mmCIF file of C-alpha atoms and ligand atoms in Angstrom:
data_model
loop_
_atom_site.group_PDB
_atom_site.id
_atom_site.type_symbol
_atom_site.label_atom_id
_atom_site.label_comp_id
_atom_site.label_asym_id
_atom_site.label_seq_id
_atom_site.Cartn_x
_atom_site.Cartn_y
_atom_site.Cartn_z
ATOM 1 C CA UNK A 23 0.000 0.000 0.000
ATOM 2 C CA UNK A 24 1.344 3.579 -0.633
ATOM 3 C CA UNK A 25 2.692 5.889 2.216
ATOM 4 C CA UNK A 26 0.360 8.054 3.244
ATOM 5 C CA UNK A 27 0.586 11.637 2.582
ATOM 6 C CA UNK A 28 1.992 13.891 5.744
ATOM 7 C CA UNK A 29 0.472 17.130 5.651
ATOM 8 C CA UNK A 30 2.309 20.001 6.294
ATOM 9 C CA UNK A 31 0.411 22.718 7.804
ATOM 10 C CA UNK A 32 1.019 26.015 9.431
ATOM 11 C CA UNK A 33 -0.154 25.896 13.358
ATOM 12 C CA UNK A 34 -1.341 28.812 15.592
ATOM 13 C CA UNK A 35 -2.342 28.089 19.165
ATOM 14 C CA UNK A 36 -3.382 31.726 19.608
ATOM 15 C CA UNK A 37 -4.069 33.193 23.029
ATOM 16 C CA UNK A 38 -6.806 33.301 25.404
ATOM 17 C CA UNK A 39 -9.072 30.244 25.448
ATOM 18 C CA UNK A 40 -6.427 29.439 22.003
ATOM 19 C CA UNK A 41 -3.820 26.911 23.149
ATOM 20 C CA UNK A 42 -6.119 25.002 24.826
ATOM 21 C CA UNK A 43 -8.435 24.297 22.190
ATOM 22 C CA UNK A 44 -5.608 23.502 19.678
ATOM 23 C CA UNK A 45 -3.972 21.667 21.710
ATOM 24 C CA UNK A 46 -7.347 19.233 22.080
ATOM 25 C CA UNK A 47 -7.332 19.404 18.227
ATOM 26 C CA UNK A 48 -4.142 18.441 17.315
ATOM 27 C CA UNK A 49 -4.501 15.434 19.633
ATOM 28 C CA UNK A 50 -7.698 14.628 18.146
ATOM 29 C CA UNK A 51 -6.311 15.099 14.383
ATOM 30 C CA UNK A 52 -3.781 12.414 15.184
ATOM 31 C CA UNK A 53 -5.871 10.099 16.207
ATOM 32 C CA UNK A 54 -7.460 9.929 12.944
ATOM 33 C CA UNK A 55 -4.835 8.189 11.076
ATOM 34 C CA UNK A 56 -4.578 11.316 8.817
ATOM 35 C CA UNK A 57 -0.436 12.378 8.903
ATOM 36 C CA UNK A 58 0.669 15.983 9.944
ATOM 37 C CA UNK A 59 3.442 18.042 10.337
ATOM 38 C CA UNK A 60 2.713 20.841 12.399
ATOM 39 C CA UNK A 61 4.818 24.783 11.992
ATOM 40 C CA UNK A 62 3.675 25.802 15.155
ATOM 41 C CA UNK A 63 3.878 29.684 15.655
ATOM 42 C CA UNK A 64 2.976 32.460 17.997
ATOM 43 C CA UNK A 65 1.077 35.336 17.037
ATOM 44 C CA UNK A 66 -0.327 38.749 18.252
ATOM 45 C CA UNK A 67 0.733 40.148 21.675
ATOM 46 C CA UNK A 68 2.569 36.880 22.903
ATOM 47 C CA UNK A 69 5.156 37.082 19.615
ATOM 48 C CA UNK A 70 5.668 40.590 20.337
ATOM 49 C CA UNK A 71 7.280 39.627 22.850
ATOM 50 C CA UNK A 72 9.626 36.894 21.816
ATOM 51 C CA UNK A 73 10.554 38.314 18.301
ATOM 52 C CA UNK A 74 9.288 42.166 18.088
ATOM 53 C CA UNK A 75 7.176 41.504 15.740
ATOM 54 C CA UNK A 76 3.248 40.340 16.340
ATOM 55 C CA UNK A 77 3.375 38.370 12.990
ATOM 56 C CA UNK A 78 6.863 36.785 12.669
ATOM 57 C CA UNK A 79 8.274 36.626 9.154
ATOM 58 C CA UNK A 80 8.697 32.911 9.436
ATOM 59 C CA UNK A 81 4.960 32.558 10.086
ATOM 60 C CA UNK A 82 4.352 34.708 6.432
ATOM 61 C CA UNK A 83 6.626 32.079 5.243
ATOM 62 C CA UNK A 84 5.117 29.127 6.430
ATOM 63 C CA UNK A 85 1.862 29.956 4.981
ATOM 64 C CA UNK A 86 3.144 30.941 2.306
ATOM 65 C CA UNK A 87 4.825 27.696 1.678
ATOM 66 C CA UNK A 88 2.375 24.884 3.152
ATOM 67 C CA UNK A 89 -0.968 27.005 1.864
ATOM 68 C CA UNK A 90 -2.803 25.531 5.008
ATOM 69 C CA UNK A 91 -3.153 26.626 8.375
ATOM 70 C CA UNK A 92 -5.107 25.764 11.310
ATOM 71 C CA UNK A 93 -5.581 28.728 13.648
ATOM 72 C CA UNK A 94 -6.884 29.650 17.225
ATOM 73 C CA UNK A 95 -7.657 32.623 18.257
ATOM 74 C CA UNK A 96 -5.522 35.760 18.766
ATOM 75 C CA UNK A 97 -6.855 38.330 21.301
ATOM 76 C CA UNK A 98 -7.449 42.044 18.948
ATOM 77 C CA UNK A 99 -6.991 44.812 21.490
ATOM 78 C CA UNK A 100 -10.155 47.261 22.146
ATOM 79 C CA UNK A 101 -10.226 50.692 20.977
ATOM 80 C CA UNK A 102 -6.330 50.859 20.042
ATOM 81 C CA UNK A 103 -3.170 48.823 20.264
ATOM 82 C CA UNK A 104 -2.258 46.889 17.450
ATOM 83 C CA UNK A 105 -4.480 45.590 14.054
ATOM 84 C CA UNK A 106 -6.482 42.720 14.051
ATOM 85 C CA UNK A 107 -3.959 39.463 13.556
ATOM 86 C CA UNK A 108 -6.843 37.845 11.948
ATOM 87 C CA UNK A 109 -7.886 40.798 9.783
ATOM 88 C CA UNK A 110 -4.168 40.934 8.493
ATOM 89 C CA UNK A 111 -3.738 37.515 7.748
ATOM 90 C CA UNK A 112 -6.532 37.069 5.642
ATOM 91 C CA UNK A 113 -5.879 40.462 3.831
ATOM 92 C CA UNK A 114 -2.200 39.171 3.431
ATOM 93 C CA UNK A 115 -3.318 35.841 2.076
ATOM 94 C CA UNK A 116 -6.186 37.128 -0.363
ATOM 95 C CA UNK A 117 -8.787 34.857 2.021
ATOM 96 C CA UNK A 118 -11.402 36.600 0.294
ATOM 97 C CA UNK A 119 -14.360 33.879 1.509
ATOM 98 C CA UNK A 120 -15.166 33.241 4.775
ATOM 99 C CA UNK A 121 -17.204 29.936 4.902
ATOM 100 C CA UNK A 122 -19.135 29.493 7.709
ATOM 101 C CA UNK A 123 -21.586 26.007 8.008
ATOM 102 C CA UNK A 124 -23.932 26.135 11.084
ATOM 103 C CA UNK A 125 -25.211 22.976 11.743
ATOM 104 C CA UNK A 126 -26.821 21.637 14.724
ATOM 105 C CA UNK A 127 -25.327 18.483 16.822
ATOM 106 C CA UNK A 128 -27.472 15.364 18.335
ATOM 107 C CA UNK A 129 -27.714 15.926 21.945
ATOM 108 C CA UNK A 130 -28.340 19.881 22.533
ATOM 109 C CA UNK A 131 -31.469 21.087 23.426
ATOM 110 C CA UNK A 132 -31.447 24.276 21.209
ATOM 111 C CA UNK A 133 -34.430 26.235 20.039
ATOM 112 C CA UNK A 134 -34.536 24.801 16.344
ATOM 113 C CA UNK A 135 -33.336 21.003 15.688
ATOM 114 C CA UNK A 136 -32.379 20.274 11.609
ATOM 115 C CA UNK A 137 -31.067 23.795 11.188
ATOM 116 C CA UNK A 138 -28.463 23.885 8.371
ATOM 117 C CA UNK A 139 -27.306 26.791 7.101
ATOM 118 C CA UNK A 140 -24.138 28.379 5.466
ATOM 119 C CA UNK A 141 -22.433 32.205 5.765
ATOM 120 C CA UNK A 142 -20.989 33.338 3.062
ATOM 121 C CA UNK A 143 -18.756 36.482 4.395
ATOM 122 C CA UNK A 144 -17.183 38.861 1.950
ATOM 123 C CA UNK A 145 -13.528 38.732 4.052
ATOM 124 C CA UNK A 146 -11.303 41.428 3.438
ATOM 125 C CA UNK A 147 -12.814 44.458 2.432
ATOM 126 C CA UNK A 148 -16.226 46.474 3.874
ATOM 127 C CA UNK A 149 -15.667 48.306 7.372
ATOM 128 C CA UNK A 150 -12.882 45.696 7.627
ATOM 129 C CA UNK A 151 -10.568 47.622 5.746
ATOM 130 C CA UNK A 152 -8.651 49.767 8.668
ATOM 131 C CA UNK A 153 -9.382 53.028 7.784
ATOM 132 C CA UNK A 154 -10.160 55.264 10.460
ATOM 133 C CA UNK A 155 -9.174 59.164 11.270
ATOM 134 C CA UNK A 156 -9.385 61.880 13.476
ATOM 135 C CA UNK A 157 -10.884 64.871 11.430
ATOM 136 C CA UNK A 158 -10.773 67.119 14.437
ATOM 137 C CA UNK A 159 -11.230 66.438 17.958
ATOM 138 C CA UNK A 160 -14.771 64.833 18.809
ATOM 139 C CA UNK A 161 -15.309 63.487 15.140
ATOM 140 C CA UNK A 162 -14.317 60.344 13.057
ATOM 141 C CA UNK A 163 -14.184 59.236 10.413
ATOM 142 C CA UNK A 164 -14.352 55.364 9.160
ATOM 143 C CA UNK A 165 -14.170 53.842 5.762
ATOM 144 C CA UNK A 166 -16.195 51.759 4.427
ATOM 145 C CA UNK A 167 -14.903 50.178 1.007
ATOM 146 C CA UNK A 168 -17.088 47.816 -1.562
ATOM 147 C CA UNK A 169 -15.958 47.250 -4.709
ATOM 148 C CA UNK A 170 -17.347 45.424 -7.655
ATOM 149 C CA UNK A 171 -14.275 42.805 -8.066
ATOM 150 C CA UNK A 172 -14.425 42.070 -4.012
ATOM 151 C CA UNK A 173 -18.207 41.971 -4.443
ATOM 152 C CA UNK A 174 -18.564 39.886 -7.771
ATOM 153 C CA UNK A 175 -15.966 37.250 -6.248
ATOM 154 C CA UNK A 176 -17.567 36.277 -3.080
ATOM 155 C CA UNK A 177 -21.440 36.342 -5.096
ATOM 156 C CA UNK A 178 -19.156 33.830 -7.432
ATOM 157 C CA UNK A 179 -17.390 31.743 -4.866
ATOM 158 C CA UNK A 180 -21.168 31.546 -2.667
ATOM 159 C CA UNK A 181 -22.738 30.186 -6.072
ATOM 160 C CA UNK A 182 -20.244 28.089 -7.292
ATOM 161 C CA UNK A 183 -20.295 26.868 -3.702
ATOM 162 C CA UNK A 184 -23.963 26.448 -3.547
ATOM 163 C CA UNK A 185 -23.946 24.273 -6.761
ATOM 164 C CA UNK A 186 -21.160 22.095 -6.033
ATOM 165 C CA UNK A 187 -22.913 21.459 -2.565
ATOM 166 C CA UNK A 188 -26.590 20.989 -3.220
ATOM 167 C CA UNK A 189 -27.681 24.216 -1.782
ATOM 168 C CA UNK A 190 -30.374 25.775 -2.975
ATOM 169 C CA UNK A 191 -30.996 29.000 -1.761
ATOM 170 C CA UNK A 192 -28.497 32.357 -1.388
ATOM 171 C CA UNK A 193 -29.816 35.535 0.263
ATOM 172 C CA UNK A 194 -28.055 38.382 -0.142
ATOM 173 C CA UNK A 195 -28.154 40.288 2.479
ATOM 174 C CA UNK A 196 -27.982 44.509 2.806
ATOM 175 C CA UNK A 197 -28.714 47.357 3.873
ATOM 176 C CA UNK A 198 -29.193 49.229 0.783
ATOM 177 C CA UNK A 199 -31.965 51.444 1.615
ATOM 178 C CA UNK A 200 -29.463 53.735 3.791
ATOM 179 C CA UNK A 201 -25.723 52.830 2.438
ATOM 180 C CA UNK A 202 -26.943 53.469 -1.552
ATOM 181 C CA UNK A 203 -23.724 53.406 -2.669
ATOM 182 C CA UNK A 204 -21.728 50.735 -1.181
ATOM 183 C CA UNK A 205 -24.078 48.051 -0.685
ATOM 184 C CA UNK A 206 -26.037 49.250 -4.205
ATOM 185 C CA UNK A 207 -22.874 47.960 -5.533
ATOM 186 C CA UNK A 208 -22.574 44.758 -3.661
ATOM 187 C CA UNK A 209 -26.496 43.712 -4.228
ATOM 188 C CA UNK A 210 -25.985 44.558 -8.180
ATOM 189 C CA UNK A 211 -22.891 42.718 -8.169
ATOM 190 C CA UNK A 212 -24.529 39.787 -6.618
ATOM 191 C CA UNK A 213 -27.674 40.249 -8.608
ATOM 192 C CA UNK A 214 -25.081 39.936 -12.197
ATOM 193 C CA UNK A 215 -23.510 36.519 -10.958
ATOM 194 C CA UNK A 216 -27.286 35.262 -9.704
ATOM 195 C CA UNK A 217 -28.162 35.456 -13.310
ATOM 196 C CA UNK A 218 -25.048 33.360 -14.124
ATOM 197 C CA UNK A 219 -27.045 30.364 -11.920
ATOM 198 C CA UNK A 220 -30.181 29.766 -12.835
ATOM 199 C CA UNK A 221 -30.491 26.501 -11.007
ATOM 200 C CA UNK A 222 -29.993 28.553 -7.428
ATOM 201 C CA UNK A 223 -32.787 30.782 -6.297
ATOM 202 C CA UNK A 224 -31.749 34.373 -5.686
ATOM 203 C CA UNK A 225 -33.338 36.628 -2.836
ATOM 204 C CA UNK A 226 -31.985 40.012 -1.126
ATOM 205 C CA UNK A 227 -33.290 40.869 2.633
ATOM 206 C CA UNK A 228 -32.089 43.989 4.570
ATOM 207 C CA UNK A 229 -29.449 42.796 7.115
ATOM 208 C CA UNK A 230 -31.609 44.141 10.419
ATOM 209 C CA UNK A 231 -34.885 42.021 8.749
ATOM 210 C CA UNK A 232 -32.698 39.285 8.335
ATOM 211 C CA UNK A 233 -31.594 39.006 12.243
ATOM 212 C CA UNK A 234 -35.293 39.149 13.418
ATOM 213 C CA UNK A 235 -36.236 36.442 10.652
ATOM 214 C CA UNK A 236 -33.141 34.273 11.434
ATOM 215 C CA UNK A 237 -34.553 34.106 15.226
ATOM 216 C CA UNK A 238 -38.168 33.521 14.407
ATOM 217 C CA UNK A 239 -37.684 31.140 11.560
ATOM 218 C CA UNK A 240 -34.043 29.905 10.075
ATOM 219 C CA UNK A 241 -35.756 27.343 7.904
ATOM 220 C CA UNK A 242 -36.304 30.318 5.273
ATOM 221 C CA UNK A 243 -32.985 30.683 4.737
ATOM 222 C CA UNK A 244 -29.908 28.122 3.349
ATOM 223 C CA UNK A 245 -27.196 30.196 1.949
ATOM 224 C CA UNK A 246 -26.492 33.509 3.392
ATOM 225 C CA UNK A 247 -24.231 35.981 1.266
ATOM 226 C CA UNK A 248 -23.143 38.883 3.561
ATOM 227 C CA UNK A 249 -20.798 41.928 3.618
ATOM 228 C CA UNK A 250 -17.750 41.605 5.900
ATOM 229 C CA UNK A 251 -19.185 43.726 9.118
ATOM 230 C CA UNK A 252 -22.703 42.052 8.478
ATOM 231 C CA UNK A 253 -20.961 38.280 8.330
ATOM 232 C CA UNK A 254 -19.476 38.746 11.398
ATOM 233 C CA UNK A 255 -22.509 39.701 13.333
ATOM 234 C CA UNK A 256 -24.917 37.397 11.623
ATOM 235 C CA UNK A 257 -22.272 34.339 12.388
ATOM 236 C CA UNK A 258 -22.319 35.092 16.151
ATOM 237 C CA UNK A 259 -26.322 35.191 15.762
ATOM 238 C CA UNK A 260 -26.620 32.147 13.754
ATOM 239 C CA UNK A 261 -23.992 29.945 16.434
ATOM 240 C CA UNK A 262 -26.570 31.138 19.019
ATOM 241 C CA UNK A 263 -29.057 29.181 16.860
ATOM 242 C CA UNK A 264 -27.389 25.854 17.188
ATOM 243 C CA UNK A 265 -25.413 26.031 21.212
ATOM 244 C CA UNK A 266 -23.506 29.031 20.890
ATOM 245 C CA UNK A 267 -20.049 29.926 19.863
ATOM 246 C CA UNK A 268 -18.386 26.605 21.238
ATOM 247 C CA UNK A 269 -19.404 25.078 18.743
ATOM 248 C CA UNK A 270 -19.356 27.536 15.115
ATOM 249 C CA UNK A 271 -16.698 26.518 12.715
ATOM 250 C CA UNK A 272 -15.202 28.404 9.804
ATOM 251 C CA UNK A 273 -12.853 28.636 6.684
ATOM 252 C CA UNK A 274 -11.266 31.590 5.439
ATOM 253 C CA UNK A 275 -10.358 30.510 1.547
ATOM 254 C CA UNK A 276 -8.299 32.015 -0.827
ATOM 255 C CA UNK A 277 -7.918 30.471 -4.503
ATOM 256 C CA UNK A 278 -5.284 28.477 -3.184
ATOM 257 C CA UNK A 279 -4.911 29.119 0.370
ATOM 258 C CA UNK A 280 -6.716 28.325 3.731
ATOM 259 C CA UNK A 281 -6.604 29.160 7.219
ATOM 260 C CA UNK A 282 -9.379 27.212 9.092
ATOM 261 C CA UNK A 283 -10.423 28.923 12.520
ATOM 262 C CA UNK A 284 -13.773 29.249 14.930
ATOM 263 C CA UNK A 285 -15.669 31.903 14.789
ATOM 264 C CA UNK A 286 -15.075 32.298 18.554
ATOM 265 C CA UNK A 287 -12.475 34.580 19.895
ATOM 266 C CA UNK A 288 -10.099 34.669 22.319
ATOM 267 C CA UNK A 289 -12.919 34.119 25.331
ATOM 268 C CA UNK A 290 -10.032 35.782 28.037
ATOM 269 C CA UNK A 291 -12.848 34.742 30.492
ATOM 270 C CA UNK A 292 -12.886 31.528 30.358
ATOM 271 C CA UNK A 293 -8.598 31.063 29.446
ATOM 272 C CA UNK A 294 -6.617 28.487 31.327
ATOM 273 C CA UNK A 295 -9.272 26.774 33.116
ATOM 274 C CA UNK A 296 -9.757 24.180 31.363
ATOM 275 C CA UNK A 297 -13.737 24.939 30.249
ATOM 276 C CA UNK A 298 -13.457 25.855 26.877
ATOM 277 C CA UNK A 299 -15.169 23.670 24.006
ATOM 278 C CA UNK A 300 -12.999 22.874 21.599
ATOM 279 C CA UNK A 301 -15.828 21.735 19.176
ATOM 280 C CA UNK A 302 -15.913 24.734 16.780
ATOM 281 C CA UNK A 303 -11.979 24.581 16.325
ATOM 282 C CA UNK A 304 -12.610 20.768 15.855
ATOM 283 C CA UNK A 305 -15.200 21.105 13.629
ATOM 284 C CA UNK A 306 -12.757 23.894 11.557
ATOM 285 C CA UNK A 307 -10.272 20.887 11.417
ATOM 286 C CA UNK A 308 -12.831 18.442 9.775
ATOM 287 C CA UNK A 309 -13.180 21.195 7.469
ATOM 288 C CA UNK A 310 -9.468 21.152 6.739
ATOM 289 C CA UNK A 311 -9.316 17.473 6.524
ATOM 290 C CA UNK A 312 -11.999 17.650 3.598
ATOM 291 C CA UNK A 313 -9.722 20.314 1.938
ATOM 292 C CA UNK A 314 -6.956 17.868 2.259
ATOM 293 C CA UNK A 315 -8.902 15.221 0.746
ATOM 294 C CA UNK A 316 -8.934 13.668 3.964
ATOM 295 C CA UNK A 317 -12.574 12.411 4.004
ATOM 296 C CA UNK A 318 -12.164 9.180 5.863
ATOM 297 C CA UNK A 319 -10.515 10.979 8.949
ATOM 298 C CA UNK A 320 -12.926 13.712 8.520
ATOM 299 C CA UNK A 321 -16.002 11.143 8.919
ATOM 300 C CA UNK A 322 -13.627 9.372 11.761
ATOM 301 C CA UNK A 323 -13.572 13.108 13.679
ATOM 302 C CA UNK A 324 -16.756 14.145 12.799
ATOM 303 C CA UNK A 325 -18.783 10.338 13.621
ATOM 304 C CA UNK A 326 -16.281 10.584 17.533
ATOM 305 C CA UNK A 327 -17.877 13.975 18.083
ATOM 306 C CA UNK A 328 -21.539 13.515 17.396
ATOM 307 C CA UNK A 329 -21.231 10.351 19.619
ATOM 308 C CA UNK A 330 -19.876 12.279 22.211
ATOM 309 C CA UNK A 331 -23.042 14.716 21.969
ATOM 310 C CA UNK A 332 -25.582 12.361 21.613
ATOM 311 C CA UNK A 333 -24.058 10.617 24.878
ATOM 312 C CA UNK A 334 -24.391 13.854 26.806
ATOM 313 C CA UNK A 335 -21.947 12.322 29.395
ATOM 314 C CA UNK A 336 -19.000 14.475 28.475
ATOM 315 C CA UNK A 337 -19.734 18.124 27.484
ATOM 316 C CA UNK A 338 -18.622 21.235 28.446
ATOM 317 C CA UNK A 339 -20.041 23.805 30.070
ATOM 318 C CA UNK A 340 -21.299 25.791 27.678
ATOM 319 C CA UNK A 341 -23.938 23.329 26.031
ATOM 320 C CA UNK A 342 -24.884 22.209 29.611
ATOM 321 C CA UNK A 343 -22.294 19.766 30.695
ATOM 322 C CA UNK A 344 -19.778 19.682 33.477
ATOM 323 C CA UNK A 345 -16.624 18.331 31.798
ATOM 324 C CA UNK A 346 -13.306 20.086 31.178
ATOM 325 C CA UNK A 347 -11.562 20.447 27.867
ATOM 326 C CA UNK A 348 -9.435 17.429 28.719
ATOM 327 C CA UNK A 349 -12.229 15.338 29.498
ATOM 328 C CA UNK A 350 -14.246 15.712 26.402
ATOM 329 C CA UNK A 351 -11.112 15.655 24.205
ATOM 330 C CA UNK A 352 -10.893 12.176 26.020
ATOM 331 C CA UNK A 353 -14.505 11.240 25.012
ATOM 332 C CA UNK A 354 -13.691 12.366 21.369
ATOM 333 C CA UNK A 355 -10.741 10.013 21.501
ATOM 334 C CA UNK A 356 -12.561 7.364 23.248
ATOM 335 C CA UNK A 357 -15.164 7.502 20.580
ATOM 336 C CA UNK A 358 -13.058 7.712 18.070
ATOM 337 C CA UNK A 359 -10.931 4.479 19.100
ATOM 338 C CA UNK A 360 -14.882 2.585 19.136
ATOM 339 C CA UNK A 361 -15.598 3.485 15.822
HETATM 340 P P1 ATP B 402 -14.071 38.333 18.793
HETATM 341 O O1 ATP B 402 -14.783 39.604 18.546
HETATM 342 O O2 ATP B 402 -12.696 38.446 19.357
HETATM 343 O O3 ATP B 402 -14.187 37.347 17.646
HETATM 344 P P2 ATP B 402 -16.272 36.966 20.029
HETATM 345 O O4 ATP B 402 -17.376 37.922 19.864
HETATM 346 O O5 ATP B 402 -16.282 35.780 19.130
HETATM 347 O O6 ATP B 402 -14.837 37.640 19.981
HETATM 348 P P3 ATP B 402 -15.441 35.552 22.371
HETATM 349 O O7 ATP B 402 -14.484 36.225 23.269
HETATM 350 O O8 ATP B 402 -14.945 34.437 21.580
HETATM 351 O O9 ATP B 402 -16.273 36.608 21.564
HETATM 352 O O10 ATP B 402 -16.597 34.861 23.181
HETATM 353 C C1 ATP B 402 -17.650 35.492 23.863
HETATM 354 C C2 ATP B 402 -18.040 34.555 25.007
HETATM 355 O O11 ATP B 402 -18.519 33.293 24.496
HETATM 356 C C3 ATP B 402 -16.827 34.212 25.841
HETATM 357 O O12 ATP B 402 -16.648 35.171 26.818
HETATM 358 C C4 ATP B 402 -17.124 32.850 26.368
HETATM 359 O O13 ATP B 402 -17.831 32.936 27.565
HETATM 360 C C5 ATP B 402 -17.995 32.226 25.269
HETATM 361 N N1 ATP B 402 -17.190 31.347 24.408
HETATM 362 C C6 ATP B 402 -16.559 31.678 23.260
HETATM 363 N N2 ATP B 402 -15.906 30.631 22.767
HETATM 364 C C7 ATP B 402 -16.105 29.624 23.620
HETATM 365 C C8 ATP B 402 -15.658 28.249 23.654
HETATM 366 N N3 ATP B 402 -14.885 27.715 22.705
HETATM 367 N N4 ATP B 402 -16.040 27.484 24.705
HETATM 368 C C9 ATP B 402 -16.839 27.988 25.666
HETATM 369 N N5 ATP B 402 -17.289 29.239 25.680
HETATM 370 C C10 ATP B 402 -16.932 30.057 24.669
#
């Protein structure tokens, strides 16, 4: 039988809640009979302080080399300090799509069962773009930046994505009415590529609608296509849906380049005491695994973890249970070695 493949890929523990959840990844990963080789690298305030720099050269490199990275959260300092690690990387990288399933798990009591939905987020342009001034004292300014090639490629990528995956459905969603210009743009952009896809029905909702409607009734929706600023709020709301943020993956995706990270951040409430669910970090994996045409190993991961949450014996806090990080990772692994 052939070797199997070792996959080189770019690792970032991150800060806060970060290391830990990795760290229950990577063991999990392994387990699966898939083959890594991990570049593991600080970022943010921690490599500050080892190399003077908050993204080390050697971590451009890396990525820049392997094309794949697996990433925890970095902690983005409030009102000041330095840029958004997670921001720059996917600027740096051209991760233009962030892919974001939301699926619910056996086990959790939630407010919806069956919901399946998937965020399309425009990634690196929108509010997202860093520029903010002082025009005098007491007034600010902050740019807002759409453009038609940003806009037409994530419409493209969320269609092309909807086809290859049986969806049915994209939304995009707006708030046109007040921001003419920008999001005019984005909605005619989107509107161009819809016609492009006949098979996939096209609808447009206003972004505040769309929250209320997502809480009353998800089931209208399947594929939502969103502005940067408007993904990132609707992903917290739709991980809500389905247990919270412990549990919502996500894939930023280039054309040939991926960094796959929860949507959660840093959680600095919750760091180093062993609480934190590692599930939407997992989950992120499985979505690497299928990227590295890993399927068997994703199904492995992916059958492991939906045992351990229709079991209900070893969750974490935040879906209701009382075990640790260490203890589920042990169910996962427990599950996994069953299977
Ligand atoms: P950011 O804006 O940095 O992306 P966020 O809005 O995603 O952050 P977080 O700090 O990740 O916010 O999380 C908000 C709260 O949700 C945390 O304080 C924590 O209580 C909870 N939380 C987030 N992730 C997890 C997790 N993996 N396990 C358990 N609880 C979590």
């Amino acid at each position: 039988m052939a070797e199997k493949k070792t996959h080189k890929v770019t690792l970032i523990p991150g800060d806060g809640i970060g290391p830990e959840v990795t760290q229950a990844v990577v063991r999990i990963l392994e387990a699966t009979g898939a083959k890594f080789e991990w570049e593991r690298f600080a970022a943010g305030a921690e490599a500050f302080e080892i190399h003077g720099e908050y993204i080390p050269a050697a971590l451009y490199e890396s990525i820049e080399r392997n094309r794949v990275a697996l990433k925890g959260p970095v902690t983005t300092p409030i009102g000041g300090g330095f840029k958004s690690i997670n921001v720059t990387l996917r600027k740096k990288f051209d991760l233009f799509a962030n892919l974001r399933p939301i699926r619910n798990l056996p086990g959790l009591d939630t407010k919806y069962p069956g919901v399946d939905l998937v965020i399309v987020r425009e990634n690196t342009e929108g509010e997202y773009v860093g520029l903010e001034h002082e025009v005098v004292p007491g007034v600010v300014e902050s740019i807002k930046v759409i453009t038609e090639k940003g806009s037409t490629r994530i419409a493209r990528f969320a269609f092309e994505y909807a086809r290859k995956h049986g969806r049915k459905k994209i939304h995009a969603i707006h708030k046109a009415n007040i921001m003419k210009l920008s999001d005019g743009l984005f909605l005619r952009c989107a509107r161009q590529v819809a016609e492009e896809f006949p098979g996939i029905a096209y609808g447009e909702h206003l972004i505040d609608n769309t929250c209320m409607q997502l809480v009353m009734n998800p089931f209208q929706y399947d594929t939502l296509l969103l502005e940067n600023l408007y993904g990132d709020i609707v992903s917290d709301l739709c991980a809500g849906l389905v247990g919270g943020l412990g549990l919502a993956p996500g894939a930023n995706l280039g054309v040939d380049c991926a960094i796959f990270e929860a949507v959660h951040g840093s959680a600095p409430d919750i760091a180093g005491k062993d609480v934190a669910n590692p599930t939407a970090l997992l989950q992120s994996a499985i979505l690497m695994l299928r990227r590295l045409d890993e399927a068997a190993a994703a199904d492995k991961a992916q059958k492991a973890l939906e045992t351990v949450y229709a079991e209900r014996k070893s969750l974490t806090r935040d879906v209701g249970g009382t075990a640790g990080t260490t203890q589920f990772t042990g169910a996962v692994l427990a599950a996994m070695a069953q299977n």
